[in-house]
Amino acid sequence: MDKRKFPLLLTSIATVILLTFSSCEKNLHEMTIQLINGSATDIHLWIQGESIDPSNKLSPGASRTITTKIEREENQPTVSFKAYAGQNGQTLTSKTFETAGIIVVIRYSGGTLVME
C-alpha cells in the first residue's frame, strides 16, 4: 500500500465508525419511568432489562424511578417497553406499553399494570 494513502484510509475508517455510532445514538429514546405500587401488598416492579430482585420490591403506595434509554425504531415517534409485576419470585403480570413521552408513570393496582 502507498504510504501516502494510509492516513486517508484511517480517516475514512474512523469516519465510518463515528457515523455508525452516532446513528445508533439517534435511535435511542431517553425516558424516565416511575413505577408505583397501588396494591395493598408488597410487590416487585421492574422493566425489560431488569429482573425480579430485592432492589425493586415496593411496599404499598411506594414507587421507584428508572431513567433509561430505549431503542426507537427508525422513523417512529414512539417506543415500546415492557413492565412487570411480581411476588415471591414469580411474575404475576406484564404489559407492553407504547409511548412518545419522556416521563411515564405506570401503576400496579392488584392485578393490572396501567399507564397514567
C-alpha positions as protocol buffer text, in pm:
chain_id: "A"
residue {
  index: 1
  type: MET
  ca { x: 0 y: 0 z: 0 }
}
residue {
  index: 2
  type: ASP
  ca { x: 117 y: 350 z: -80 }
}
residue {
  index: 3
  type: LYS
  ca { x: 225 y: 515 z: 248 }
}
residue {
  index: 4
  type: ARG
  ca { x: 71 y: 845 z: 141 }
}
residue {
  index: 5
  type: LYS
  ca { x: -278 y: 688 z: 119 }
}
residue {
  index: 6
  type: PHE
  ca { x: -262 y: 521 z: 461 }
}
residue {
  index: 7
  type: PRO
  ca { x: -370 y: 833 z: 662 }
}
residue {
  index: 8
  type: LEU
  ca { x: -663 y: 880 z: 423 }
}
residue {
  index: 9
  type: LEU
  ca { x: -765 y: 517 z: 474 }
}
residue {
  index: 10
  type: LEU
  ca { x: -750 y: 555 z: 855 }
}
residue {
  index: 11
  type: THR
  ca { x: -955 y: 875 z: 839 }
}
residue {
  index: 12
  type: SER
  ca { x: -1217 y: 703 z: 622 }
}
residue {
  index: 13
  type: ILE
  ca { x: -1244 y: 408 z: 862 }
}
residue {
  index: 14
  type: ALA
  ca { x: -1271 y: 640 z: 1163 }
}
residue {
  index: 15
  type: THR
  ca { x: -1546 y: 840 z: 990 }
}
residue {
  index: 16
  type: VAL
  ca { x: -1748 y: 527 z: 914 }
}
residue {
  index: 17
  type: ILE
  ca { x: -1717 y: 412 z: 1277 }
}
residue {
  index: 18
  type: LEU
  ca { x: -1822 y: 752 z: 1413 }
}
residue {
  index: 19
  type: LEU
  ca { x: -2121 y: 772 z: 1178 }
}
residue {
  index: 20
  type: THR
  ca { x: -2227 y: 422 z: 1277 }
}
residue {
  index: 21
  type: PHE
  ca { x: -2221 y: 506 z: 1649 }
}
residue {
  index: 22
  type: SER
  ca { x: -2385 y: 845 z: 1607 }
}
residue {
  index: 23
  type: SER
  ca { x: -2673 y: 689 z: 1407 }
}
residue {
  index: 24
  type: CYS
  ca { x: -2723 y: 435 z: 1686 }
}
residue {
  index: 25
  type: GLU
  ca { x: -2742 y: 716 z: 1940 }
}
residue {
  index: 26
  type: LYS
  ca { x: -3011 y: 891 z: 1737 }
}
residue {
  index: 27
  type: ASN
  ca { x: -3233 y: 582 z: 1765 }
}
residue {
  index: 28
  type: LEU
  ca { x: -3227 y: 585 z: 2146 }
}
residue {
  index: 29
  type: HIS
  ca { x: -3511 y: 749 z: 2336 }
}
residue {
  index: 30
  type: GLU
  ca { x: -3418 y: 857 z: 2688 }
}
residue {
  index: 31
  type: MET
  ca { x: -3705 y: 839 z: 2930 }
}
residue {
  index: 32
  type: THR
  ca { x: -3789 y: 831 z: 3299 }
}
residue {
  index: 33
  type: ILE
  ca { x: -4029 y: 562 z: 3415 }
}
residue {
  index: 34
  type: GLN
  ca { x: -4193 y: 581 z: 3756 }
}
residue {
  index: 35
  type: LEU
  ca { x: -4337 y: 251 z: 3882 }
}
residue {
  index: 36
  type: ILE
  ca { x: -4595 y: 279 z: 4162 }
}
residue {
  index: 37
  type: ASN
  ca { x: -4730 y: 1 z: 4382 }
}
residue {
  index: 38
  type: GLY
  ca { x: -5101 y: 80 z: 4409 }
}
residue {
  index: 39
  type: SER
  ca { x: -5185 y: -256 z: 4566 }
}
residue {
  index: 40
  type: ALA
  ca { x: -5230 y: -349 z: 4932 }
}
residue {
  index: 41
  type: THR
  ca { x: -4928 y: -585 z: 4943 }
}
residue {
  index: 42
  type: ASP
  ca { x: -4554 y: -570 z: 4880 }
}
residue {
  index: 43
  type: ILE
  ca { x: -4479 y: -618 z: 4511 }
}
residue {
  index: 44
  type: HIS
  ca { x: -4177 y: -618 z: 4280 }
}
residue {
  index: 45
  type: LEU
  ca { x: -4200 y: -378 z: 3984 }
}
residue {
  index: 46
  type: TRP
  ca { x: -3941 y: -378 z: 3705 }
}
residue {
  index: 47
  type: ILE
  ca { x: -3895 y: -314 z: 3333 }
}
residue {
  index: 48
  type: GLN
  ca { x: -3735 y: -508 z: 3047 }
}
residue {
  index: 49
  type: GLY
  ca { x: -3361 y: -549 z: 3102 }
}
residue {
  index: 50
  type: GLU
  ca { x: -3411 y: -586 z: 3478 }
}
residue {
  index: 51
  type: SER
  ca { x: -3520 y: -887 z: 3679 }
}
residue {
  index: 52
  type: ILE
  ca { x: -3713 y: -950 z: 3997 }
}
residue {
  index: 53
  type: ASP
  ca { x: -3484 y: -885 z: 4295 }
}
residue {
  index: 54
  type: PRO
  ca { x: -3485 y: -714 z: 4637 }
}
residue {
  index: 55
  type: SER
  ca { x: -3397 y: -375 z: 4487 }
}
residue {
  index: 56
  type: ASN
  ca { x: -3734 y: -345 z: 4311 }
}
residue {
  index: 57
  type: LYS
  ca { x: -3959 y: -464 z: 4593 }
}
residue {
  index: 58
  type: LEU
  ca { x: -4205 y: -189 z: 4687 }
}
residue {
  index: 59
  type: SER
  ca { x: -4438 y: -162 z: 4982 }
}
residue {
  index: 60
  type: PRO
  ca { x: -4797 y: -45 z: 4925 }
}
residue {
  index: 61
  type: GLY
  ca { x: -4802 y: 314 z: 4798 }
}
residue {
  index: 62
  type: ALA
  ca { x: -4425 y: 323 z: 4734 }
}
residue {
  index: 63
  type: SER
  ca { x: -4264 y: 397 z: 4399 }
}
residue {
  index: 64
  type: ARG
  ca { x: -3932 y: 371 z: 4219 }
}
residue {
  index: 65
  type: THR
  ca { x: -3800 y: 576 z: 3931 }
}
residue {
  index: 66
  type: ILE
  ca { x: -3583 y: 447 z: 3646 }
}
residue {
  index: 67
  type: THR
  ca { x: -3407 y: 659 z: 3387 }
}
residue {
  index: 68
  type: THR
  ca { x: -3327 y: 452 z: 3080 }
}
residue {
  index: 69
  type: LYS
  ca { x: -3265 y: 464 z: 2707 }
}
residue {
  index: 70
  type: ILE
  ca { x: -3491 y: 255 z: 2488 }
}
residue {
  index: 71
  type: GLU
  ca { x: -3424 y: 188 z: 2123 }
}
residue {
  index: 72
  type: ARG
  ca { x: -3665 y: 361 z: 1890 }
}
residue {
  index: 73
  type: GLU
  ca { x: -3748 y: 208 z: 1553 }
}
residue {
  index: 74
  type: GLU
  ca { x: -3626 y: 428 z: 1270 }
}
residue {
  index: 75
  type: ASN
  ca { x: -3880 y: 696 z: 1167 }
}
residue {
  index: 76
  type: GLN
  ca { x: -4116 y: 603 z: 1453 }
}
residue {
  index: 77
  type: PRO
  ca { x: -4237 y: 868 z: 1701 }
}
residue {
  index: 78
  type: THR
  ca { x: -4296 y: 614 z: 1981 }
}
residue {
  index: 79
  type: VAL
  ca { x: -4104 y: 349 z: 2172 }
}
residue {
  index: 80
  type: SER
  ca { x: -4232 y: 38 z: 2340 }
}
residue {
  index: 81
  type: PHE
  ca { x: -4115 y: -123 z: 2662 }
}
residue {
  index: 82
  type: LYS
  ca { x: -4237 y: -398 z: 2888 }
}
residue {
  index: 83
  type: ALA
  ca { x: -4315 y: -358 z: 3260 }
}
residue {
  index: 84
  type: TYR
  ca { x: -4355 y: -644 z: 3507 }
}
residue {
  index: 85
  type: ALA
  ca { x: -4510 y: -703 z: 3849 }
}
residue {
  index: 86
  type: GLY
  ca { x: -4416 y: -999 z: 4063 }
}
residue {
  index: 87
  type: GLN
  ca { x: -4422 y: -1152 z: 4407 }
}
residue {
  index: 88
  type: ASN
  ca { x: -4240 y: -1442 z: 4580 }
}
residue {
  index: 89
  type: GLY
  ca { x: -4004 y: -1487 z: 4284 }
}
residue {
  index: 90
  type: GLN
  ca { x: -4287 y: -1521 z: 4032 }
}
residue {
  index: 91
  type: THR
  ca { x: -4410 y: -1283 z: 3762 }
}
residue {
  index: 92
  type: LEU
  ca { x: -4775 y: -1201 z: 3827 }
}
residue {
  index: 93
  type: THR
  ca { x: -4836 y: -986 z: 3521 }
}
residue {
  index: 94
  type: SER
  ca { x: -4657 y: -797 z: 3247 }
}
residue {
  index: 95
  type: LYS
  ca { x: -4764 y: -548 z: 2986 }
}
residue {
  index: 96
  type: THR
  ca { x: -4605 y: -378 z: 2685 }
}
residue {
  index: 97
  type: PHE
  ca { x: -4653 y: -2 z: 2674 }
}
residue {
  index: 98
  type: GLU
  ca { x: -4605 y: 229 z: 2378 }
}
residue {
  index: 99
  type: THR
  ca { x: -4532 y: 597 z: 2431 }
}
residue {
  index: 100
  type: ALA
  ca { x: -4368 y: 906 z: 2288 }
}
residue {
  index: 101
  type: GLY
  ca { x: -4334 y: 1056 z: 2635 }
}
residue {
  index: 102
  type: ILE
  ca { x: -4012 y: 1120 z: 2821 }
}
residue {
  index: 103
  type: ILE
  ca { x: -4174 y: 1078 z: 3163 }
}
residue {
  index: 104
  type: VAL
  ca { x: -4404 y: 781 z: 3209 }
}
residue {
  index: 105
  type: VAL
  ca { x: -4595 y: 669 z: 3519 }
}
residue {
  index: 106
  type: ILE
  ca { x: -4700 y: 304 z: 3550 }
}
residue {
  index: 107
  type: ARG
  ca { x: -4921 y: 187 z: 3838 }
}
residue {
  index: 108
  type: TYR
  ca { x: -4977 y: -169 z: 3955 }
}
residue {
  index: 109
  type: SER
  ca { x: -5318 y: -197 z: 4113 }
}
residue {
  index: 110
  type: GLY
  ca { x: -5351 y: -553 z: 4234 }
}
residue {
  index: 111
  type: GLY
  ca { x: -5365 y: -738 z: 3904 }
}
residue {
  index: 112
  type: THR
  ca { x: -5300 y: -496 z: 3622 }
}
residue {
  index: 113
  type: LEU
  ca { x: -5037 y: -250 z: 3510 }
}
residue {
  index: 114
  type: VAL
  ca { x: -5175 y: 82 z: 3383 }
}
residue {
  index: 115
  type: MET
  ca { x: -5006 y: 386 z: 3232 }
}
residue {
  index: 116
  type: GLU
  ca { x: -5129 y: 708 z: 3391 }
}
